[in-house]
mmCIF file of C-alpha atoms and ligand atoms in Angstrom:
data_model
loop_
_atom_site.group_PDB
_atom_site.id
_atom_site.type_symbol
_atom_site.label_atom_id
_atom_site.label_comp_id
_atom_site.label_asym_id
_atom_site.label_seq_id
_atom_site.Cartn_x
_atom_site.Cartn_y
_atom_site.Cartn_z
ATOM 1 C CA MET A 177 12.846 21.810 -2.241
ATOM 2 C CA ALA A 178 12.273 22.122 1.485
ATOM 3 C CA SER A 179 15.306 22.254 3.739
ATOM 4 C CA ASP A 180 13.947 19.171 5.551
ATOM 5 C CA MET A 181 15.274 17.058 2.698
ATOM 6 C CA SER A 182 18.849 17.797 3.779
ATOM 7 C CA SER A 183 18.643 15.283 6.594
ATOM 8 C CA LEU A 184 17.476 12.630 4.144
ATOM 9 C CA LEU A 185 20.006 13.356 1.439
ATOM 10 C CA ALA A 186 23.088 13.615 3.614
ATOM 11 C CA GLU A 187 24.397 10.168 2.775
ATOM 12 C CA ASP A 188 27.948 11.469 2.664
ATOM 13 C CA ARG A 189 27.730 12.038 6.396
ATOM 14 C CA PRO A 190 29.083 8.945 8.150
ATOM 15 C CA SER A 191 26.371 9.109 10.796
ATOM 16 C CA ALA A 192 23.680 9.021 8.099
ATOM 17 C CA ALA A 193 25.348 6.069 6.347
ATOM 18 C CA ALA A 194 25.679 4.238 9.662
ATOM 19 C CA ALA A 195 22.048 4.927 10.490
ATOM 20 C CA LYS A 196 21.024 3.578 7.102
ATOM 21 C CA ALA A 197 23.100 0.407 7.571
ATOM 22 C CA ALA A 198 21.575 -0.045 11.022
ATOM 23 C CA ARG A 199 18.063 0.294 9.590
ATOM 24 C CA ARG A 200 18.819 -2.265 6.878
ATOM 25 C CA LYS A 201 20.167 -4.681 9.478
ATOM 26 C CA ALA A 202 17.080 -4.226 11.643
ATOM 27 C CA GLU A 203 14.846 -4.808 8.602
ATOM 28 C CA THR A 204 16.687 -8.073 7.752
ATOM 29 C CA ALA A 205 16.330 -9.216 11.367
ATOM 30 C CA ALA A 206 12.590 -8.438 11.269
ATOM 31 C CA PHE A 207 12.291 -10.334 7.961
ATOM 32 C CA ALA A 208 14.136 -13.350 9.444
ATOM 33 C CA GLU A 209 11.888 -13.416 12.499
ATOM 34 C CA ALA A 210 8.691 -13.044 10.436
ATOM 35 C CA VAL A 211 9.694 -15.790 7.963
ATOM 36 C CA LEU A 212 10.813 -18.322 10.612
ATOM 37 C CA GLU A 213 7.707 -17.667 12.690
ATOM 38 C CA GLY A 214 5.345 -17.548 9.696
ATOM 39 C CA LEU A 215 6.634 -20.795 8.161
ATOM 40 C CA SER A 216 6.370 -22.573 11.522
ATOM 41 C CA ARG A 217 2.691 -21.861 12.158
ATOM 42 C CA ARG A 218 -0.436 -23.261 10.455
ATOM 43 C CA PRO A 219 -1.695 -21.936 8.166
ATOM 44 C CA ARG A 220 1.712 -20.693 7.053
ATOM 45 C CA SER A 221 2.044 -17.014 6.219
ATOM 46 C CA ILE A 222 4.568 -14.243 5.569
ATOM 47 C CA PRO A 223 3.485 -10.605 6.121
ATOM 48 C CA SER A 224 2.837 -8.767 2.838
ATOM 49 C CA ARG A 225 5.060 -5.803 3.622
ATOM 50 C CA PHE A 226 8.079 -7.992 2.803
ATOM 51 C CA LEU A 227 6.892 -8.240 -0.836
ATOM 52 C CA TYR A 228 8.263 -4.739 -1.429
ATOM 53 C CA ASP A 229 12.065 -4.953 -1.556
ATOM 54 C CA ALA A 230 13.745 -3.188 -4.512
ATOM 55 C CA ALA A 231 12.952 -6.054 -6.938
ATOM 56 C CA GLY A 232 9.386 -6.412 -5.609
ATOM 57 C CA SER A 233 8.710 -2.683 -5.831
ATOM 58 C CA ALA A 234 9.901 -2.625 -9.461
ATOM 59 C CA LEU A 235 7.617 -5.590 -10.254
ATOM 60 C CA PHE A 236 4.690 -3.899 -8.497
ATOM 61 C CA GLU A 237 5.270 -0.827 -10.668
ATOM 62 C CA ASP A 238 4.920 -3.195 -13.685
ATOM 63 C CA ILE A 239 1.653 -4.594 -12.226
ATOM 64 C CA THR A 240 0.147 -1.103 -12.123
ATOM 65 C CA LYS A 241 0.670 -0.829 -15.896
ATOM 66 C CA LEU A 242 -1.006 -4.167 -16.781
ATOM 67 C CA GLU A 243 -4.179 -4.205 -18.858
ATOM 68 C CA GLU A 244 -5.766 -6.584 -16.301
ATOM 69 C CA TYR A 245 -4.840 -4.426 -13.282
ATOM 70 C CA TYR A 246 -7.617 -1.810 -13.463
ATOM 71 C CA PRO A 247 -7.212 -0.140 -10.007
ATOM 72 C CA THR A 248 -4.343 2.234 -10.900
ATOM 73 C CA ARG A 249 -5.815 3.122 -14.300
ATOM 74 C CA VAL A 250 -9.349 3.726 -13.027
ATOM 75 C CA GLU A 251 -8.321 5.659 -9.907
ATOM 76 C CA THR A 252 -6.140 7.924 -12.080
ATOM 77 C CA ALA A 253 -9.047 8.425 -14.495
ATOM 78 C CA LEU A 254 -11.354 9.328 -11.578
ATOM 79 C CA LEU A 255 -8.890 11.992 -10.413
ATOM 80 C CA GLU A 256 -8.640 13.324 -13.967
ATOM 81 C CA ALA A 257 -12.402 13.415 -14.486
ATOM 82 C CA PHE A 258 -13.482 14.658 -11.050
ATOM 83 C CA GLY A 259 -10.427 16.555 -9.756
ATOM 84 C CA LYS A 260 -12.189 19.905 -9.982
ATOM 85 C CA GLU A 261 -15.338 18.635 -8.297
ATOM 86 C CA ILE A 262 -13.324 16.874 -5.603
ATOM 87 C CA ALA A 263 -11.410 20.107 -4.911
ATOM 88 C CA GLU A 264 -14.713 22.013 -4.609
ATOM 89 C CA CYS A 265 -16.047 19.478 -2.114
ATOM 90 C CA VAL A 266 -12.769 19.497 -0.176
ATOM 91 C CA GLY A 267 -12.696 23.292 0.171
ATOM 92 C CA ASP A 268 -9.644 25.305 1.288
ATOM 93 C CA THR A 269 -6.590 23.116 1.818
ATOM 94 C CA ASP A 270 -3.112 24.251 2.881
ATOM 95 C CA ILE A 271 -1.527 20.880 3.542
ATOM 96 C CA LEU A 272 -1.796 17.556 1.711
ATOM 97 C CA VAL A 273 -0.686 14.535 3.775
ATOM 98 C CA GLU A 274 -0.148 11.384 1.727
ATOM 99 C CA PHE A 275 -0.049 7.968 3.397
ATOM 100 C CA GLY A 276 2.597 6.143 1.345
ATOM 101 C CA SER A 277 4.559 8.038 -1.272
ATOM 102 C CA GLY A 278 2.502 6.903 -4.244
ATOM 103 C CA SER A 279 3.448 6.751 -7.906
ATOM 104 C CA GLY A 280 3.442 10.521 -8.218
ATOM 105 C CA ARG A 281 0.975 10.694 -11.100
ATOM 106 C CA LYS A 282 -2.161 10.490 -8.964
ATOM 107 C CA THR A 283 -0.663 12.834 -6.385
ATOM 108 C CA SER A 284 0.217 15.346 -9.099
ATOM 109 C CA LEU A 285 -3.337 15.332 -10.426
ATOM 110 C CA LEU A 286 -4.667 16.020 -6.928
ATOM 111 C CA ILE A 287 -2.097 18.758 -6.255
ATOM 112 C CA ASP A 288 -3.002 20.435 -9.563
ATOM 113 C CA ALA A 289 -6.675 20.398 -8.575
ATOM 114 C CA LEU A 290 -6.053 22.086 -5.177
ATOM 115 C CA PRO A 291 -5.311 25.754 -5.869
ATOM 116 C CA GLY A 292 -4.393 27.037 -2.387
ATOM 117 C CA LEU A 293 -2.119 24.157 -1.422
ATOM 118 C CA ASP A 294 1.303 25.126 -0.046
ATOM 119 C CA THR A 295 2.715 22.031 1.677
ATOM 120 C CA TYR A 296 2.893 18.364 0.706
ATOM 121 C CA ILE A 297 3.807 15.807 3.393
ATOM 122 C CA PRO A 298 4.345 12.227 2.148
ATOM 123 C CA ILE A 299 4.747 9.575 4.876
ATOM 124 C CA ASP A 300 6.526 6.342 3.926
ATOM 125 C CA VAL A 301 8.728 3.694 5.568
ATOM 126 C CA SER A 302 11.016 3.682 2.542
ATOM 127 C CA GLU A 303 13.435 6.577 2.612
ATOM 128 C CA ALA A 304 14.465 5.810 -0.978
ATOM 129 C CA PHE A 305 10.844 6.128 -2.220
ATOM 130 C CA LEU A 306 10.389 9.345 -0.263
ATOM 131 C CA VAL A 307 13.487 10.940 -1.747
ATOM 132 C CA GLU A 308 12.317 9.952 -5.249
ATOM 133 C CA ALA A 309 8.743 11.148 -4.714
ATOM 134 C CA ALA A 310 9.873 14.426 -3.123
ATOM 135 C CA LYS A 311 12.256 15.150 -5.997
ATOM 136 C CA ARG A 312 9.668 14.394 -8.643
ATOM 137 C CA LEU A 313 6.892 16.406 -7.030
ATOM 138 C CA SER A 314 9.035 19.444 -6.169
ATOM 139 C CA GLY A 315 10.158 19.482 -9.801
ATOM 140 C CA LYS A 316 6.603 19.308 -11.113
ATOM 141 C CA HIS A 317 5.129 21.789 -8.644
ATOM 142 C CA PRO A 318 7.513 24.674 -8.060
ATOM 143 C CA GLY A 319 6.441 26.720 -5.062
ATOM 144 C CA LEU A 320 5.131 23.684 -3.232
ATOM 145 C CA THR A 321 6.965 22.934 0.021
ATOM 146 C CA VAL A 322 7.676 19.195 0.344
ATOM 147 C CA LYS A 323 8.259 17.840 3.855
ATOM 148 C CA PRO A 324 8.747 14.055 3.725
ATOM 149 C CA VAL A 325 8.313 12.017 6.894
ATOM 150 C CA VAL A 326 10.048 8.631 7.259
ATOM 151 C CA GLY A 327 7.772 6.325 9.211
ATOM 152 C CA ASP A 328 5.128 3.622 9.325
ATOM 153 C CA PHE A 329 1.938 5.539 8.552
ATOM 154 C CA THR A 330 -0.188 3.062 10.495
ATOM 155 C CA ARG A 331 1.720 4.162 13.606
ATOM 156 C CA THR A 332 2.754 7.795 13.007
ATOM 157 C CA ARG A 333 0.586 9.714 15.485
ATOM 158 C CA THR A 334 1.686 13.328 14.994
ATOM 159 C CA LEU A 335 3.531 15.340 12.360
ATOM 160 C CA VAL A 336 6.306 17.050 14.279
ATOM 161 C CA GLY A 337 7.047 20.541 12.965
ATOM 162 C CA ALA A 338 4.285 20.504 10.336
ATOM 163 C CA PRO A 339 2.827 23.948 9.606
ATOM 164 C CA ARG A 340 -0.661 24.930 10.786
ATOM 165 C CA GLY A 341 -3.474 24.954 8.280
ATOM 166 C CA ALA A 342 -6.366 23.022 6.784
ATOM 167 C CA ARG A 343 -5.371 19.429 6.086
ATOM 168 C CA LEU A 344 -6.423 16.860 3.514
ATOM 169 C CA GLY A 345 -5.262 13.243 3.828
ATOM 170 C CA PHE A 346 -4.777 11.079 0.720
ATOM 171 C CA PHE A 347 -4.525 7.282 0.724
ATOM 172 C CA SER A 348 -4.654 5.812 -2.776
ATOM 173 C CA GLY A 349 -4.351 2.448 -4.518
ATOM 174 C CA SER A 350 -6.862 0.674 -2.268
ATOM 175 C CA THR A 351 -3.962 -0.054 0.065
ATOM 176 C CA ILE A 352 -6.525 0.201 2.869
ATOM 177 C CA GLY A 353 -7.935 -3.060 1.439
ATOM 178 C CA ASN A 354 -4.690 -4.822 2.332
ATOM 179 C CA LEU A 355 -5.526 -4.290 6.020
ATOM 180 C CA THR A 356 -7.987 -6.461 7.949
ATOM 181 C CA HIS A 357 -11.216 -4.642 8.903
ATOM 182 C CA GLU A 358 -9.862 -4.274 12.414
ATOM 183 C CA ASP A 359 -6.521 -2.849 11.255
ATOM 184 C CA ALA A 360 -8.297 -0.572 8.760
ATOM 185 C CA LYS A 361 -10.399 0.825 11.634
ATOM 186 C CA ALA A 362 -7.273 1.394 13.720
ATOM 187 C CA PHE A 363 -5.560 3.064 10.748
ATOM 188 C CA LEU A 364 -8.544 5.383 10.149
ATOM 189 C CA ALA A 365 -8.644 6.328 13.838
ATOM 190 C CA ASN A 366 -4.888 6.986 13.824
ATOM 191 C CA ALA A 367 -5.213 9.108 10.663
ATOM 192 C CA ALA A 368 -8.002 11.114 12.344
ATOM 193 C CA HIS A 369 -5.635 11.860 15.218
ATOM 194 C CA LEU A 370 -2.732 12.698 12.927
ATOM 195 C CA LEU A 371 -4.726 14.934 10.553
ATOM 196 C CA GLY A 372 -6.670 16.614 13.362
ATOM 197 C CA LYS A 373 -9.922 18.470 13.811
ATOM 198 C CA ASP A 374 -11.804 19.616 10.671
ATOM 199 C CA SER A 375 -9.613 17.511 8.376
ATOM 200 C CA ARG A 376 -10.763 15.770 5.266
ATOM 201 C CA PHE A 377 -9.575 12.449 3.868
ATOM 202 C CA LEU A 378 -9.616 11.217 0.247
ATOM 203 C CA ILE A 379 -9.310 7.413 0.030
ATOM 204 C CA GLY A 380 -9.209 5.146 -3.038
ATOM 205 C CA VAL A 381 -11.108 1.904 -2.405
ATOM 206 C CA ASP A 382 -11.557 -1.065 -4.740
ATOM 207 C CA LEU A 383 -15.176 -2.159 -5.261
ATOM 208 C CA LYS A 384 -16.711 -5.641 -5.169
ATOM 209 C CA LYS A 385 -17.194 -6.947 -8.708
ATOM 210 C CA SER A 386 -17.402 -9.920 -11.061
ATOM 211 C CA LEU A 387 -14.675 -12.540 -10.636
ATOM 212 C CA ASP A 388 -14.056 -12.397 -14.418
ATOM 213 C CA ILE A 389 -12.521 -8.972 -13.829
ATOM 214 C CA LEU A 390 -11.242 -9.418 -10.283
ATOM 215 C CA ILE A 391 -9.192 -12.619 -10.609
ATOM 216 C CA PRO A 392 -7.120 -11.600 -13.691
ATOM 217 C CA ALA A 393 -6.226 -8.331 -11.906
ATOM 218 C CA TYR A 394 -4.353 -10.514 -9.385
ATOM 219 C CA ASP A 395 -3.234 -13.235 -11.819
ATOM 220 C CA ASP A 396 -2.379 -11.677 -15.185
ATOM 221 C CA ALA A 397 -1.701 -13.571 -18.426
ATOM 222 C CA ASP A 398 1.946 -12.444 -18.693
ATOM 223 C CA GLY A 399 2.761 -13.690 -15.191
ATOM 224 C CA VAL A 400 3.936 -10.329 -13.855
ATOM 225 C CA THR A 401 1.873 -10.747 -10.674
ATOM 226 C CA ALA A 402 3.194 -14.304 -10.274
ATOM 227 C CA ALA A 403 6.770 -12.978 -10.567
ATOM 228 C CA PHE A 404 5.968 -10.312 -7.944
ATOM 229 C CA SER A 405 4.558 -12.953 -5.621
ATOM 230 C CA LEU A 406 7.410 -15.461 -6.132
ATOM 231 C CA ASN A 407 9.991 -12.722 -5.567
ATOM 232 C CA LEU A 408 9.172 -13.092 -1.870
ATOM 233 C CA LEU A 409 10.710 -16.594 -1.912
ATOM 234 C CA ALA A 410 13.652 -15.330 -3.987
ATOM 235 C CA ARG A 411 14.122 -12.618 -1.348
ATOM 236 C CA VAL A 412 14.248 -15.298 1.361
ATOM 237 C CA ASN A 413 16.955 -17.027 -0.695
ATOM 238 C CA ARG A 414 18.913 -13.762 -1.128
ATOM 239 C CA GLU A 415 18.672 -12.436 2.399
ATOM 240 C CA LEU A 416 18.065 -15.436 4.658
ATOM 241 C CA ASP A 417 20.230 -18.122 3.091
ATOM 242 C CA GLY A 418 17.127 -19.943 1.827
ATOM 243 C CA ASP A 419 16.947 -22.641 -0.843
ATOM 244 C CA PHE A 420 13.403 -22.228 -2.180
ATOM 245 C CA ASP A 421 13.087 -23.600 -5.730
ATOM 246 C CA THR A 422 10.769 -20.899 -7.119
ATOM 247 C CA THR A 423 9.745 -23.219 -9.987
ATOM 248 C CA LYS A 424 8.228 -25.583 -7.395
ATOM 249 C CA PHE A 425 5.818 -22.993 -5.974
ATOM 250 C CA ALA A 426 2.909 -21.319 -7.751
ATOM 251 C CA HIS A 427 1.276 -17.933 -7.295
ATOM 252 C CA GLN A 428 -2.431 -18.388 -6.486
ATOM 253 C CA ALA A 429 -5.122 -15.682 -6.357
ATOM 254 C CA SER A 430 -8.600 -16.619 -5.131
ATOM 255 C CA TYR A 431 -11.672 -14.722 -3.947
ATOM 256 C CA ASN A 432 -12.990 -15.422 -0.470
ATOM 257 C CA ALA A 433 -16.626 -14.335 -0.827
ATOM 258 C CA ARG A 434 -17.407 -14.644 2.882
ATOM 259 C CA GLU A 435 -14.590 -12.225 3.776
ATOM 260 C CA GLY A 436 -15.047 -10.129 0.614
ATOM 261 C CA ARG A 437 -11.393 -10.298 -0.303
ATOM 262 C CA ILE A 438 -8.812 -11.558 -2.757
ATOM 263 C CA GLU A 439 -6.368 -13.885 -1.015
ATOM 264 C CA ILE A 440 -2.866 -14.428 -2.358
ATOM 265 C CA HIS A 441 -0.998 -17.650 -1.631
ATOM 266 C CA LEU A 442 2.159 -19.430 -2.761
ATOM 267 C CA GLY A 443 1.280 -23.111 -3.238
ATOM 268 C CA SER A 444 3.791 -25.958 -3.122
ATOM 269 C CA LEU A 445 3.669 -27.923 -6.400
ATOM 270 C CA THR A 446 5.317 -31.024 -4.882
ATOM 271 C CA SER A 447 6.144 -32.495 -1.514
ATOM 272 C CA GLN A 448 9.461 -30.851 -0.645
ATOM 273 C CA THR A 449 11.709 -29.637 2.155
ATOM 274 C CA VAL A 450 13.072 -26.092 2.167
ATOM 275 C CA ARG A 451 15.864 -24.723 4.329
ATOM 276 C CA VAL A 452 15.931 -21.162 5.697
ATOM 277 C CA LEU A 453 18.690 -19.928 8.045
ATOM 278 C CA GLY A 454 19.602 -23.531 8.813
ATOM 279 C CA ARG A 455 16.037 -24.594 9.671
ATOM 280 C CA SER A 456 14.038 -27.149 7.650
ATOM 281 C CA PHE A 457 10.426 -26.687 6.576
ATOM 282 C CA ALA A 458 8.599 -29.654 5.035
ATOM 283 C CA PHE A 459 5.789 -28.856 2.595
ATOM 284 C CA THR A 460 3.165 -31.332 1.433
ATOM 285 C CA LYS A 461 2.008 -31.069 -2.165
ATOM 286 C CA GLY A 462 -0.604 -28.292 -2.337
ATOM 287 C CA GLU A 463 0.331 -26.755 1.010
ATOM 288 C CA ARG A 464 0.206 -22.963 0.873
ATOM 289 C CA ILE A 465 1.881 -19.870 2.298
ATOM 290 C CA HIS A 466 -0.527 -16.936 2.689
ATOM 291 C CA THR A 467 1.036 -13.597 1.679
ATOM 292 C CA GLU A 468 -1.686 -10.986 1.121
ATOM 293 C CA ASN A 469 -5.363 -10.037 1.406
ATOM 294 C CA SER A 470 -7.059 -7.375 -0.704
ATOM 295 C CA HIS A 471 -10.485 -6.498 0.702
ATOM 296 C CA LYS A 472 -13.191 -5.144 -1.594
ATOM 297 C CA TYR A 473 -15.893 -2.778 -0.309
ATOM 298 C CA SER A 474 -19.205 -1.527 -1.681
ATOM 299 C CA VAL A 475 -19.615 2.236 -1.174
ATOM 300 C CA PRO A 476 -21.945 1.847 1.850
ATOM 301 C CA GLU A 477 -19.727 -0.878 3.373
ATOM 302 C CA PHE A 478 -16.704 1.398 3.314
ATOM 303 C CA GLN A 479 -18.681 4.383 4.621
ATOM 304 C CA ALA A 480 -19.855 2.246 7.552
ATOM 305 C CA LEU A 481 -16.258 1.190 8.307
ATOM 306 C CA ALA A 482 -15.014 4.801 8.170
ATOM 307 C CA ALA A 483 -17.834 5.931 10.460
ATOM 308 C CA THR A 484 -16.560 3.628 13.224
ATOM 309 C CA ALA A 485 -13.410 5.793 13.314
ATOM 310 C CA GLY A 486 -15.314 9.108 13.320
ATOM 311 C CA TRP A 487 -15.172 9.859 9.577
ATOM 312 C CA ARG A 488 -18.392 11.090 7.895
ATOM 313 C CA PRO A 489 -18.957 10.635 4.158
ATOM 314 C CA VAL A 490 -18.980 13.826 2.066
ATOM 315 C CA LYS A 491 -19.191 12.173 -1.348
ATOM 316 C CA ALA A 492 -18.018 9.070 -3.217
ATOM 317 C CA TRP A 493 -17.056 9.016 -6.886
ATOM 318 C CA THR A 494 -17.119 5.841 -9.004
ATOM 319 C CA ASP A 495 -16.429 5.079 -12.678
ATOM 320 C CA ALA A 496 -19.148 4.089 -15.180
ATOM 321 C CA GLU A 497 -18.302 0.378 -14.812
ATOM 322 C CA ASP A 498 -18.288 0.480 -10.998
ATOM 323 C CA LEU A 499 -14.735 -0.822 -10.779
ATOM 324 C CA PHE A 500 -13.247 1.602 -8.239
ATOM 325 C CA SER A 501 -14.308 4.310 -5.784
ATOM 326 C CA LEU A 502 -12.844 7.523 -4.383
ATOM 327 C CA HIS A 503 -14.261 8.465 -0.978
ATOM 328 C CA LEU A 504 -14.145 11.962 0.445
ATOM 329 C CA LEU A 505 -14.606 11.894 4.227
ATOM 330 C CA ARG A 506 -14.571 14.588 6.898
ATOM 331 C CA LEU A 507 -14.038 14.381 10.619
ATOM 332 C CA ALA A 508 -17.258 14.733 12.551
HETATM 333 N N1 LIG B 199 -2.782 -2.693 -2.998
HETATM 334 C C1 LIG B 199 -2.718 -3.654 -4.075
HETATM 335 C C2 LIG B 199 -4.067 -4.324 -4.224
HETATM 336 O O1 LIG B 199 -4.570 -4.887 -3.274
HETATM 337 C C3 LIG B 199 -1.613 -4.662 -3.833
HETATM 338 C C4 LIG B 199 -1.490 -5.768 -4.843
HETATM 339 C C5 LIG B 199 -1.844 -5.725 -6.155
HETATM 340 C C6 LIG B 199 -0.987 -7.094 -4.637
HETATM 341 N N2 LIG B 199 -1.581 -6.924 -6.756
HETATM 342 C C7 LIG B 199 -1.041 -7.769 -5.864
HETATM 343 C C8 LIG B 199 -0.476 -7.751 -3.526
HETATM 344 C C9 LIG B 199 -0.625 -9.095 -5.979
HETATM 345 C C10 LIG B 199 -0.039 -9.081 -3.655
HETATM 346 C C11 LIG B 199 -0.095 -9.736 -4.888
HETATM 347 O O2 LIG B 199 -4.641 -4.273 -5.292
#
């Protein structure tokens, strides 16, 4: 494993432990501010990044294994079926930069398909995920140098100390769909800057489709997605001295056809008052808290969006049922 991991793994060093505690404190303060502000405005909302604490991340992992949740399964199958062809279209690649640290399986398939690869750089805000991902991938791909970067990949502008060489970006899971069109454009422009001239970018993007398939993917029969969604309120209770009764809110997934996106809300099942950090929030029956958007793009729609940030389409791969797409882009 690359020596860069030493700085991440040195938890026995008091300075590292103190830095970690400081980060956790800052994250709780940011959560408090976002919740108090988001519950005070209309419509109410809480930013989706707070869905992913340890409990939420474990539940999301369960979502990716659900029969109804096709994105993970189909994207993995696309990489299995077209890995060789993708690698041919990508051409020589020395460095793979992954935005988010992924589940490892998809990344492994891509790494296996890229013969000349020597460095893998995952970027993630969660140090714990990075350490896990780096361990797993170094174990599976001996000889590969892993250089994790702790940071918000929508804001990381340069990779300090990264080796020279041909770069491929990878952004899977249709996470780009969780950004507004405007934020997705900004992300793509930032990634262009970070990856640099002559780079290529492989992005997994969920396609528009029938609501019979789309809605259950975000509201499964076993209630795993509902548990993931409601964990946000449980997290408020745990971390912000909240008293949400999670049996009095319901997970709701609906499709906004005008915006081309799934919208996730938590709806109040009764008229009730909730307290968070000593403040009271009165909910009417049916009043909702917005927590996430998941935009869906046809192949030409996504290519048009990418073009606004300077990315040209090389090729797009889709499955036989047109559920999911993998876009290969290059910088003009
Ligand atoms: N990137 C995932 C998606 O848009 C995130 C996600 C899946 C999600 N299921 C969810 C977010 C349910 C909130 C609630 O498909």
